[in-house]
mmCIF file with all atom_site columns, C-alpha atoms in Angstrom:
data_model
loop_
_atom_site.group_PDB
_atom_site.id
_atom_site.type_symbol
_atom_site.label_atom_id
_atom_site.label_alt_id
_atom_site.label_comp_id
_atom_site.label_asym_id
_atom_site.label_entity_id
_atom_site.label_seq_id
_atom_site.pdbx_PDB_ins_code
_atom_site.Cartn_x
_atom_site.Cartn_y
_atom_site.Cartn_z
_atom_site.occupancy
_atom_site.B_iso_or_equiv
_atom_site.pdbx_formal_charge
_atom_site.auth_seq_id
_atom_site.auth_comp_id
_atom_site.auth_asym_id
_atom_site.auth_atom_id
_atom_site.pdbx_PDB_model_num
ATOM 1   C CA . UNK A 1 1   ? 83.931 63.956  136.219 1.00 69.00 ? 1299 UNK A CA 1
ATOM 2   C CA . UNK A 1 2   ? 81.516 62.367  138.739 1.00 70.00 ? 1300 UNK A CA 1
ATOM 3   C CA . UNK A 1 3   ? 83.428 63.837  141.671 1.00 74.00 ? 1301 UNK A CA 1
ATOM 4   C CA . UNK A 1 4   ? 82.599 67.358  140.405 1.00 74.00 ? 1302 UNK A CA 1
ATOM 5   C CA . UNK A 1 5   ? 78.844 66.713  140.197 1.00 74.00 ? 1303 UNK A CA 1
ATOM 6   C CA . UNK A 1 6   ? 76.903 67.469  143.357 1.00 75.00 ? 1304 UNK A CA 1
ATOM 7   C CA . UNK A 1 7   ? 73.689 65.664  144.243 1.00 79.00 ? 1305 UNK A CA 1
ATOM 8   C CA . UNK A 1 8   ? 71.605 63.160  142.361 1.00 81.00 ? 1306 UNK A CA 1
ATOM 9   C CA . UNK A 1 9   ? 71.323 63.538  138.574 1.00 81.00 ? 1307 UNK A CA 1
ATOM 10  C CA . UNK A 1 10  ? 67.941 64.795  137.399 1.00 88.00 ? 1308 UNK A CA 1
ATOM 11  C CA . UNK A 1 11  ? 66.616 61.444  136.147 1.00 90.00 ? 1309 UNK A CA 1
ATOM 12  C CA . UNK A 1 12  ? 63.009 62.626  136.226 1.00 94.00 ? 1310 UNK A CA 1
ATOM 13  C CA . UNK A 1 13  ? 63.931 65.682  134.170 1.00 94.00 ? 1311 UNK A CA 1
ATOM 14  C CA . UNK A 1 14  ? 65.643 63.483  131.568 1.00 94.00 ? 1312 UNK A CA 1
ATOM 15  C CA . UNK A 1 15  ? 62.618 61.167  131.385 1.00 96.00 ? 1313 UNK A CA 1
ATOM 16  C CA . UNK A 1 16  ? 60.282 64.176  131.044 1.00 96.00 ? 1314 UNK A CA 1
ATOM 17  C CA . UNK A 1 17  ? 62.469 65.647  128.282 1.00 96.00 ? 1315 UNK A CA 1
ATOM 18  C CA . UNK A 1 18  ? 62.527 62.370  126.342 1.00 96.00 ? 1316 UNK A CA 1
ATOM 19  C CA . UNK A 1 19  ? 58.741 62.070  126.682 1.00 96.00 ? 1317 UNK A CA 1
ATOM 20  C CA . UNK A 1 20  ? 58.276 65.669  125.494 1.00 94.00 ? 1318 UNK A CA 1
ATOM 21  C CA . UNK A 1 21  ? 60.568 65.098  122.494 1.00 95.00 ? 1319 UNK A CA 1
ATOM 22  C CA . UNK A 1 22  ? 58.642 61.968  121.525 1.00 95.00 ? 1320 UNK A CA 1
ATOM 23  C CA . UNK A 1 23  ? 55.399 63.934  121.732 1.00 92.00 ? 1321 UNK A CA 1
ATOM 24  C CA . UNK A 1 24  ? 56.817 66.716  119.566 1.00 90.00 ? 1322 UNK A CA 1
ATOM 25  C CA . UNK A 1 25  ? 57.982 64.162  116.974 1.00 93.00 ? 1323 UNK A CA 1
ATOM 26  C CA . UNK A 1 26  ? 54.412 62.831  116.761 1.00 94.00 ? 1324 UNK A CA 1
ATOM 27  C CA . UNK A 1 27  ? 52.933 66.247  115.934 1.00 92.00 ? 1325 UNK A CA 1
ATOM 28  C CA . UNK A 1 28  ? 52.182 67.457  112.432 1.00 94.00 ? 1326 UNK A CA 1
ATOM 29  C CA . UNK A 1 29  ? 54.316 70.601  112.425 1.00 91.00 ? 1327 UNK A CA 1
ATOM 30  C CA . UNK A 1 30  ? 52.960 71.792  109.065 1.00 93.00 ? 1328 UNK A CA 1
ATOM 31  C CA . UNK A 1 31  ? 49.425 71.614  110.466 1.00 93.00 ? 1329 UNK A CA 1
ATOM 32  C CA . UNK A 1 32  ? 50.510 73.501  113.605 1.00 91.00 ? 1330 UNK A CA 1
ATOM 33  C CA . UNK A 1 33  ? 52.164 76.178  111.470 1.00 90.00 ? 1331 UNK A CA 1
ATOM 34  C CA . UNK A 1 34  ? 49.024 76.522  109.347 1.00 92.00 ? 1332 UNK A CA 1
ATOM 35  C CA . UNK A 1 35  ? 46.856 76.835  112.470 1.00 93.00 ? 1333 UNK A CA 1
ATOM 36  C CA . UNK A 1 36  ? 49.195 79.426  113.991 1.00 93.00 ? 1334 UNK A CA 1
ATOM 37  C CA . UNK A 1 37  ? 49.006 81.543  110.818 1.00 92.00 ? 1335 UNK A CA 1
ATOM 38  C CA . UNK A 1 38  ? 45.207 81.375  110.826 1.00 94.00 ? 1336 UNK A CA 1
ATOM 39  C CA . UNK A 1 39  ? 45.066 82.431  114.461 1.00 95.00 ? 1337 UNK A CA 1
ATOM 40  C CA . UNK A 1 40  ? 47.526 85.258  113.890 1.00 94.00 ? 1338 UNK A CA 1
ATOM 41  C CA . UNK A 1 41  ? 45.581 86.565  110.895 1.00 94.00 ? 1339 UNK A CA 1
ATOM 42  C CA . UNK A 1 42  ? 42.355 86.458  112.924 1.00 96.00 ? 1340 UNK A CA 1
ATOM 43  C CA . UNK A 1 43  ? 44.083 88.283  115.791 1.00 96.00 ? 1341 UNK A CA 1
ATOM 44  C CA . UNK A 1 44  ? 45.587 90.993  113.593 1.00 95.00 ? 1342 UNK A CA 1
ATOM 45  C CA . UNK A 1 45  ? 42.362 91.538  111.630 1.00 95.00 ? 1343 UNK A CA 1
ATOM 46  C CA . UNK A 1 46  ? 40.466 91.824  114.916 1.00 97.00 ? 1344 UNK A CA 1
ATOM 47  C CA . UNK A 1 47  ? 42.960 94.212  116.504 1.00 97.00 ? 1345 UNK A CA 1
ATOM 48  C CA . UNK A 1 48  ? 42.897 96.414  113.393 1.00 95.00 ? 1346 UNK A CA 1
ATOM 49  C CA . UNK A 1 49  ? 39.116 96.745  113.755 1.00 96.00 ? 1347 UNK A CA 1
ATOM 50  C CA . UNK A 1 50  ? 39.289 97.545  117.467 1.00 96.00 ? 1348 UNK A CA 1
ATOM 51  C CA . UNK A 1 51  ? 39.048 101.246 118.319 1.00 92.00 ? 1349 UNK A CA 1
ATOM 52  C CA . UNK A 1 52  ? 42.109 102.860 119.914 1.00 96.00 ? 1350 UNK A CA 1
ATOM 53  C CA . UNK A 1 53  ? 44.386 99.858  119.269 1.00 97.00 ? 1351 UNK A CA 1
ATOM 54  C CA . UNK A 1 54  ? 47.812 100.498 117.776 1.00 96.00 ? 1352 UNK A CA 1
ATOM 55  C CA . UNK A 1 55  ? 49.690 97.469  116.411 1.00 96.00 ? 1353 UNK A CA 1
ATOM 56  C CA . UNK A 1 56  ? 53.485 97.628  116.095 1.00 95.00 ? 1354 UNK A CA 1
ATOM 57  C CA . UNK A 1 57  ? 55.593 95.991  113.409 1.00 90.00 ? 1355 UNK A CA 1
ATOM 58  C CA . UNK A 1 58  ? 54.913 94.767  109.891 1.00 87.00 ? 1356 UNK A CA 1
ATOM 59  C CA . UNK A 1 59  ? 51.566 93.044  109.918 1.00 85.00 ? 1357 UNK A CA 1
ATOM 60  C CA . UNK A 1 60  ? 50.926 93.242  106.199 1.00 84.00 ? 1358 UNK A CA 1
ATOM 61  C CA . UNK A 1 61  ? 53.566 90.588  105.434 1.00 84.00 ? 1359 UNK A CA 1
ATOM 62  C CA . UNK A 1 62  ? 53.003 87.897  108.044 1.00 82.00 ? 1360 UNK A CA 1
ATOM 63  C CA . UNK A 1 63  ? 53.817 84.749  106.085 1.00 83.00 ? 1361 UNK A CA 1
ATOM 64  C CA . UNK A 1 64  ? 57.197 84.300  107.757 1.00 83.00 ? 1362 UNK A CA 1
ATOM 65  C CA . UNK A 1 65  ? 56.325 85.717  111.177 1.00 83.00 ? 1363 UNK A CA 1
ATOM 66  C CA . UNK A 1 66  ? 55.735 83.956  114.477 1.00 87.00 ? 1364 UNK A CA 1
ATOM 67  C CA . UNK A 1 67  ? 52.562 83.817  116.535 1.00 89.00 ? 1365 UNK A CA 1
ATOM 68  C CA . UNK A 1 68  ? 53.453 86.976  118.448 1.00 93.00 ? 1366 UNK A CA 1
ATOM 69  C CA . UNK A 1 69  ? 51.777 90.374  118.206 1.00 95.00 ? 1367 UNK A CA 1
ATOM 70  C CA . UNK A 1 70  ? 52.606 93.591  120.061 1.00 97.00 ? 1368 UNK A CA 1
ATOM 71  C CA . UNK A 1 71  ? 50.189 96.466  120.494 1.00 98.00 ? 1369 UNK A CA 1
ATOM 72  C CA . UNK A 1 72  ? 48.930 99.220  122.760 1.00 98.00 ? 1370 UNK A CA 1
ATOM 73  C CA . UNK A 1 73  ? 45.526 100.636 123.558 1.00 98.00 ? 1371 UNK A CA 1
ATOM 74  C CA . UNK A 1 74  ? 45.615 104.420 123.190 1.00 96.00 ? 1372 UNK A CA 1
ATOM 75  C CA . UNK A 1 75  ? 45.303 106.361 126.456 1.00 92.00 ? 1373 UNK A CA 1
ATOM 76  C CA . UNK A 1 76  ? 45.684 103.241 128.641 1.00 96.00 ? 1374 UNK A CA 1
ATOM 77  C CA . UNK A 1 77  ? 49.072 102.443 130.141 1.00 97.00 ? 1375 UNK A CA 1
ATOM 78  C CA . UNK A 1 78  ? 50.333 99.063  128.897 1.00 97.00 ? 1376 UNK A CA 1
ATOM 79  C CA . UNK A 1 79  ? 50.772 97.685  132.411 1.00 97.00 ? 1377 UNK A CA 1
ATOM 80  C CA . UNK A 1 80  ? 47.158 98.569  133.218 1.00 97.00 ? 1378 UNK A CA 1
ATOM 81  C CA . UNK A 1 81  ? 45.895 96.733  130.135 1.00 98.00 ? 1379 UNK A CA 1
ATOM 82  C CA . UNK A 1 82  ? 47.883 93.646  131.132 1.00 98.00 ? 1380 UNK A CA 1
ATOM 83  C CA . UNK A 1 83  ? 46.498 93.805  134.676 1.00 98.00 ? 1381 UNK A CA 1
ATOM 84  C CA . UNK A 1 84  ? 42.905 94.189  133.464 1.00 98.00 ? 1382 UNK A CA 1
ATOM 85  C CA . UNK A 1 85  ? 43.349 91.238  131.101 1.00 98.00 ? 1383 UNK A CA 1
ATOM 86  C CA . UNK A 1 86  ? 44.740 89.087  133.907 1.00 98.00 ? 1384 UNK A CA 1
ATOM 87  C CA . UNK A 1 87  ? 42.357 90.071  136.696 1.00 98.00 ? 1385 UNK A CA 1
ATOM 88  C CA . UNK A 1 88  ? 39.109 90.532  134.775 1.00 97.00 ? 1386 UNK A CA 1
ATOM 89  C CA . UNK A 1 89  ? 39.487 88.015  131.946 1.00 97.00 ? 1387 UNK A CA 1
ATOM 90  C CA . UNK A 1 90  ? 42.052 85.451  133.099 1.00 97.00 ? 1388 UNK A CA 1
ATOM 91  C CA . UNK A 1 91  ? 44.262 86.228  130.093 1.00 97.00 ? 1389 UNK A CA 1
ATOM 92  C CA . UNK A 1 92  ? 48.033 86.350  130.535 1.00 97.00 ? 1390 UNK A CA 1
ATOM 93  C CA . UNK A 1 93  ? 50.117 88.636  128.327 1.00 98.00 ? 1391 UNK A CA 1
ATOM 94  C CA . UNK A 1 94  ? 53.532 90.220  128.664 1.00 97.00 ? 1392 UNK A CA 1
ATOM 95  C CA . UNK A 1 95  ? 53.954 93.940  128.940 1.00 97.00 ? 1393 UNK A CA 1
ATOM 96  C CA . UNK A 1 96  ? 56.965 96.205  128.810 1.00 96.00 ? 1394 UNK A CA 1
ATOM 97  C CA . UNK A 1 97  ? 59.807 95.964  126.307 1.00 94.00 ? 1395 UNK A CA 1
ATOM 98  C CA . UNK A 1 98  ? 60.453 92.211  126.477 1.00 93.00 ? 1396 UNK A CA 1
ATOM 99  C CA . UNK A 1 99  ? 64.261 92.441  126.795 1.00 91.00 ? 1397 UNK A CA 1
ATOM 100 C CA . UNK A 1 100 ? 64.329 94.131  123.386 1.00 92.00 ? 1398 UNK A CA 1
ATOM 101 C CA . UNK A 1 101 ? 64.585 97.807  124.371 1.00 91.00 ? 1399 UNK A CA 1
ATOM 102 C CA . UNK A 1 102 ? 66.331 99.204  121.264 1.00 92.00 ? 1400 UNK A CA 1
ATOM 103 C CA . UNK A 1 103 ? 63.909 97.402  118.921 1.00 92.00 ? 1401 UNK A CA 1
ATOM 104 C CA . UNK A 1 104 ? 60.836 98.424  120.904 1.00 93.00 ? 1402 UNK A CA 1
ATOM 105 C CA . UNK A 1 105 ? 62.081 102.011 121.085 1.00 93.00 ? 1403 UNK A CA 1
ATOM 106 C CA . UNK A 1 106 ? 62.301 102.032 117.270 1.00 94.00 ? 1404 UNK A CA 1
ATOM 107 C CA . UNK A 1 107 ? 58.835 100.510 116.910 1.00 94.00 ? 1405 UNK A CA 1
ATOM 108 C CA . UNK A 1 108 ? 57.409 103.213 119.165 1.00 95.00 ? 1406 UNK A CA 1
ATOM 109 C CA . UNK A 1 109 ? 59.413 105.965 117.404 1.00 94.00 ? 1407 UNK A CA 1
ATOM 110 C CA . UNK A 1 110 ? 61.023 107.131 120.657 1.00 94.00 ? 1408 UNK A CA 1
ATOM 111 C CA . UNK A 1 111 ? 64.415 108.702 121.081 1.00 93.00 ? 1409 UNK A CA 1
ATOM 112 C CA . UNK A 1 112 ? 66.640 107.222 123.740 1.00 90.00 ? 1410 UNK A CA 1
ATOM 113 C CA . UNK A 1 113 ? 66.179 110.390 125.779 1.00 91.00 ? 1411 UNK A CA 1
ATOM 114 C CA . UNK A 1 114 ? 62.381 110.163 125.604 1.00 91.00 ? 1412 UNK A CA 1
ATOM 115 C CA . UNK A 1 115 ? 62.451 106.442 126.354 1.00 90.00 ? 1413 UNK A CA 1
ATOM 116 C CA . UNK A 1 116 ? 64.525 107.024 129.486 1.00 90.00 ? 1414 UNK A CA 1
ATOM 117 C CA . UNK A 1 117 ? 62.669 110.091 130.790 1.00 91.00 ? 1415 UNK A CA 1
ATOM 118 C CA . UNK A 1 118 ? 60.974 107.964 133.460 1.00 90.00 ? 1416 UNK A CA 1
ATOM 119 C CA . UNK A 1 119 ? 64.351 107.402 135.121 1.00 89.00 ? 1417 UNK A CA 1
ATOM 120 C CA . UNK A 1 120 ? 64.678 111.101 135.997 1.00 90.00 ? 1418 UNK A CA 1
ATOM 121 C CA . UNK A 1 121 ? 61.013 112.060 136.388 1.00 90.00 ? 1419 UNK A CA 1
ATOM 122 C CA . UNK A 1 122 ? 59.040 110.317 139.137 1.00 88.00 ? 1420 UNK A CA 1
ATOM 123 C CA . UNK A 1 123 ? 55.765 111.216 137.408 1.00 89.00 ? 1421 UNK A CA 1
ATOM 124 C CA . UNK A 1 124 ? 56.807 109.653 134.084 1.00 90.00 ? 1422 UNK A CA 1
ATOM 125 C CA . UNK A 1 125 ? 56.103 106.029 133.268 1.00 93.00 ? 1423 UNK A CA 1
ATOM 126 C CA . UNK A 1 126 ? 58.320 103.589 131.432 1.00 93.00 ? 1424 UNK A CA 1
ATOM 127 C CA . UNK A 1 127 ? 57.144 103.202 127.840 1.00 95.00 ? 1425 UNK A CA 1
ATOM 128 C CA . UNK A 1 128 ? 56.103 99.755  126.719 1.00 96.00 ? 1426 UNK A CA 1
ATOM 129 C CA . UNK A 1 129 ? 53.726 97.560  124.793 1.00 97.00 ? 1427 UNK A CA 1
ATOM 130 C CA . UNK A 1 130 ? 51.535 94.525  125.308 1.00 98.00 ? 1428 UNK A CA 1
ATOM 131 C CA . UNK A 1 131 ? 52.612 91.229  123.748 1.00 97.00 ? 1429 UNK A CA 1
ATOM 132 C CA . UNK A 1 132 ? 50.208 88.413  123.042 1.00 97.00 ? 1430 UNK A CA 1
ATOM 133 C CA . UNK A 1 133 ? 51.549 85.084  121.790 1.00 95.00 ? 1431 UNK A CA 1
ATOM 134 C CA . UNK A 1 134 ? 50.174 81.698  120.837 1.00 89.00 ? 1432 UNK A CA 1
ATOM 135 C CA . UNK A 1 135 ? 50.997 78.222  122.028 1.00 89.00 ? 1433 UNK A CA 1
ATOM 136 C CA . UNK A 1 136 ? 50.160 75.011  120.193 1.00 88.00 ? 1434 UNK A CA 1
ATOM 137 C CA . UNK A 1 137 ? 47.117 74.628  122.445 1.00 91.00 ? 1435 UNK A CA 1
ATOM 138 C CA . UNK A 1 138 ? 45.387 77.916  121.511 1.00 95.00 ? 1436 UNK A CA 1
ATOM 139 C CA . UNK A 1 139 ? 42.290 77.969  119.319 1.00 96.00 ? 1437 UNK A CA 1
ATOM 140 C CA . UNK A 1 140 ? 39.985 80.376  117.481 1.00 97.00 ? 1438 UNK A CA 1
ATOM 141 C CA . UNK A 1 141 ? 37.566 80.650  120.408 1.00 97.00 ? 1439 UNK A CA 1
ATOM 142 C CA . UNK A 1 142 ? 40.397 81.923  122.604 1.00 97.00 ? 1440 UNK A CA 1
ATOM 143 C CA . UNK A 1 143 ? 41.383 84.513  120.003 1.00 97.00 ? 1441 UNK A CA 1
ATOM 144 C CA . UNK A 1 144 ? 37.759 85.687  119.880 1.00 98.00 ? 1442 UNK A CA 1
ATOM 145 C CA . UNK A 1 145 ? 37.675 85.880  123.690 1.00 98.00 ? 1443 UNK A CA 1
ATOM 146 C CA . UNK A 1 146 ? 40.886 87.923  123.665 1.00 98.00 ? 1444 UNK A CA 1
ATOM 147 C CA . UNK A 1 147 ? 39.580 90.281  120.969 1.00 98.00 ? 1445 UNK A CA 1
ATOM 148 C CA . UNK A 1 148 ? 36.314 90.793  122.870 1.00 98.00 ? 1446 UNK A CA 1
ATOM 149 C CA . UNK A 1 149 ? 38.307 91.611  126.013 1.00 98.00 ? 1447 UNK A CA 1
ATOM 150 C CA . UNK A 1 150 ? 40.498 94.144  124.186 1.00 98.00 ? 1448 UNK A CA 1
ATOM 151 C CA . UNK A 1 151 ? 37.416 95.690  122.572 1.00 97.00 ? 1449 UNK A CA 1
ATOM 152 C CA . UNK A 1 152 ? 35.782 96.110  125.997 1.00 97.00 ? 1450 UNK A CA 1
ATOM 153 C CA . UNK A 1 153 ? 38.966 97.519  127.507 1.00 97.00 ? 1451 UNK A CA 1
ATOM 154 C CA . UNK A 1 154 ? 39.386 100.032 124.666 1.00 95.00 ? 1452 UNK A CA 1
ATOM 155 C CA . UNK A 1 155 ? 35.780 101.210 125.055 1.00 93.00 ? 1453 UNK A CA 1
ATOM 156 C CA . UNK A 1 156 ? 35.333 101.225 128.834 1.00 92.00 ? 1454 UNK A CA 1
ATOM 157 C CA . UNK A 1 157 ? 38.762 102.028 130.229 1.00 87.00 ? 1455 UNK A CA 1
ATOM 158 C CA . UNK A 1 158 ? 40.136 104.375 127.593 1.00 69.00 ? 1456 UNK A CA 1
#
């Protein structure tokens, strides 16, 4: 098989992967899960209190959900919200339909025809949402910073 492998094997990548796996094994995953749920609850509660914010999905039953939340700010295009967050607040989010078009279309209650109108109308914009997600490094202060940013955006840009 060696004759079919081009170049030098990625030894550094293997060492980095082993180191990362050892680090993951040393973490208290139950504690991380508990922290993620606290952050998500804080995020959802804050977004629900923010004027003009529409959250998508089932956020009443979050016990088995991941640290991901999708939303929009009424009257502000999702791409614009993402750009404002990045440029004015240094906060990175995803926007669009996240390679899940049929699911997002259902969440937004759009027909396929309505969802694809932008293809035929140069004035139309592609529908989408904003997705915020947590990593193991996020904390409550960062959630508060994010919520303050969304609150400002909903009040001053909407």
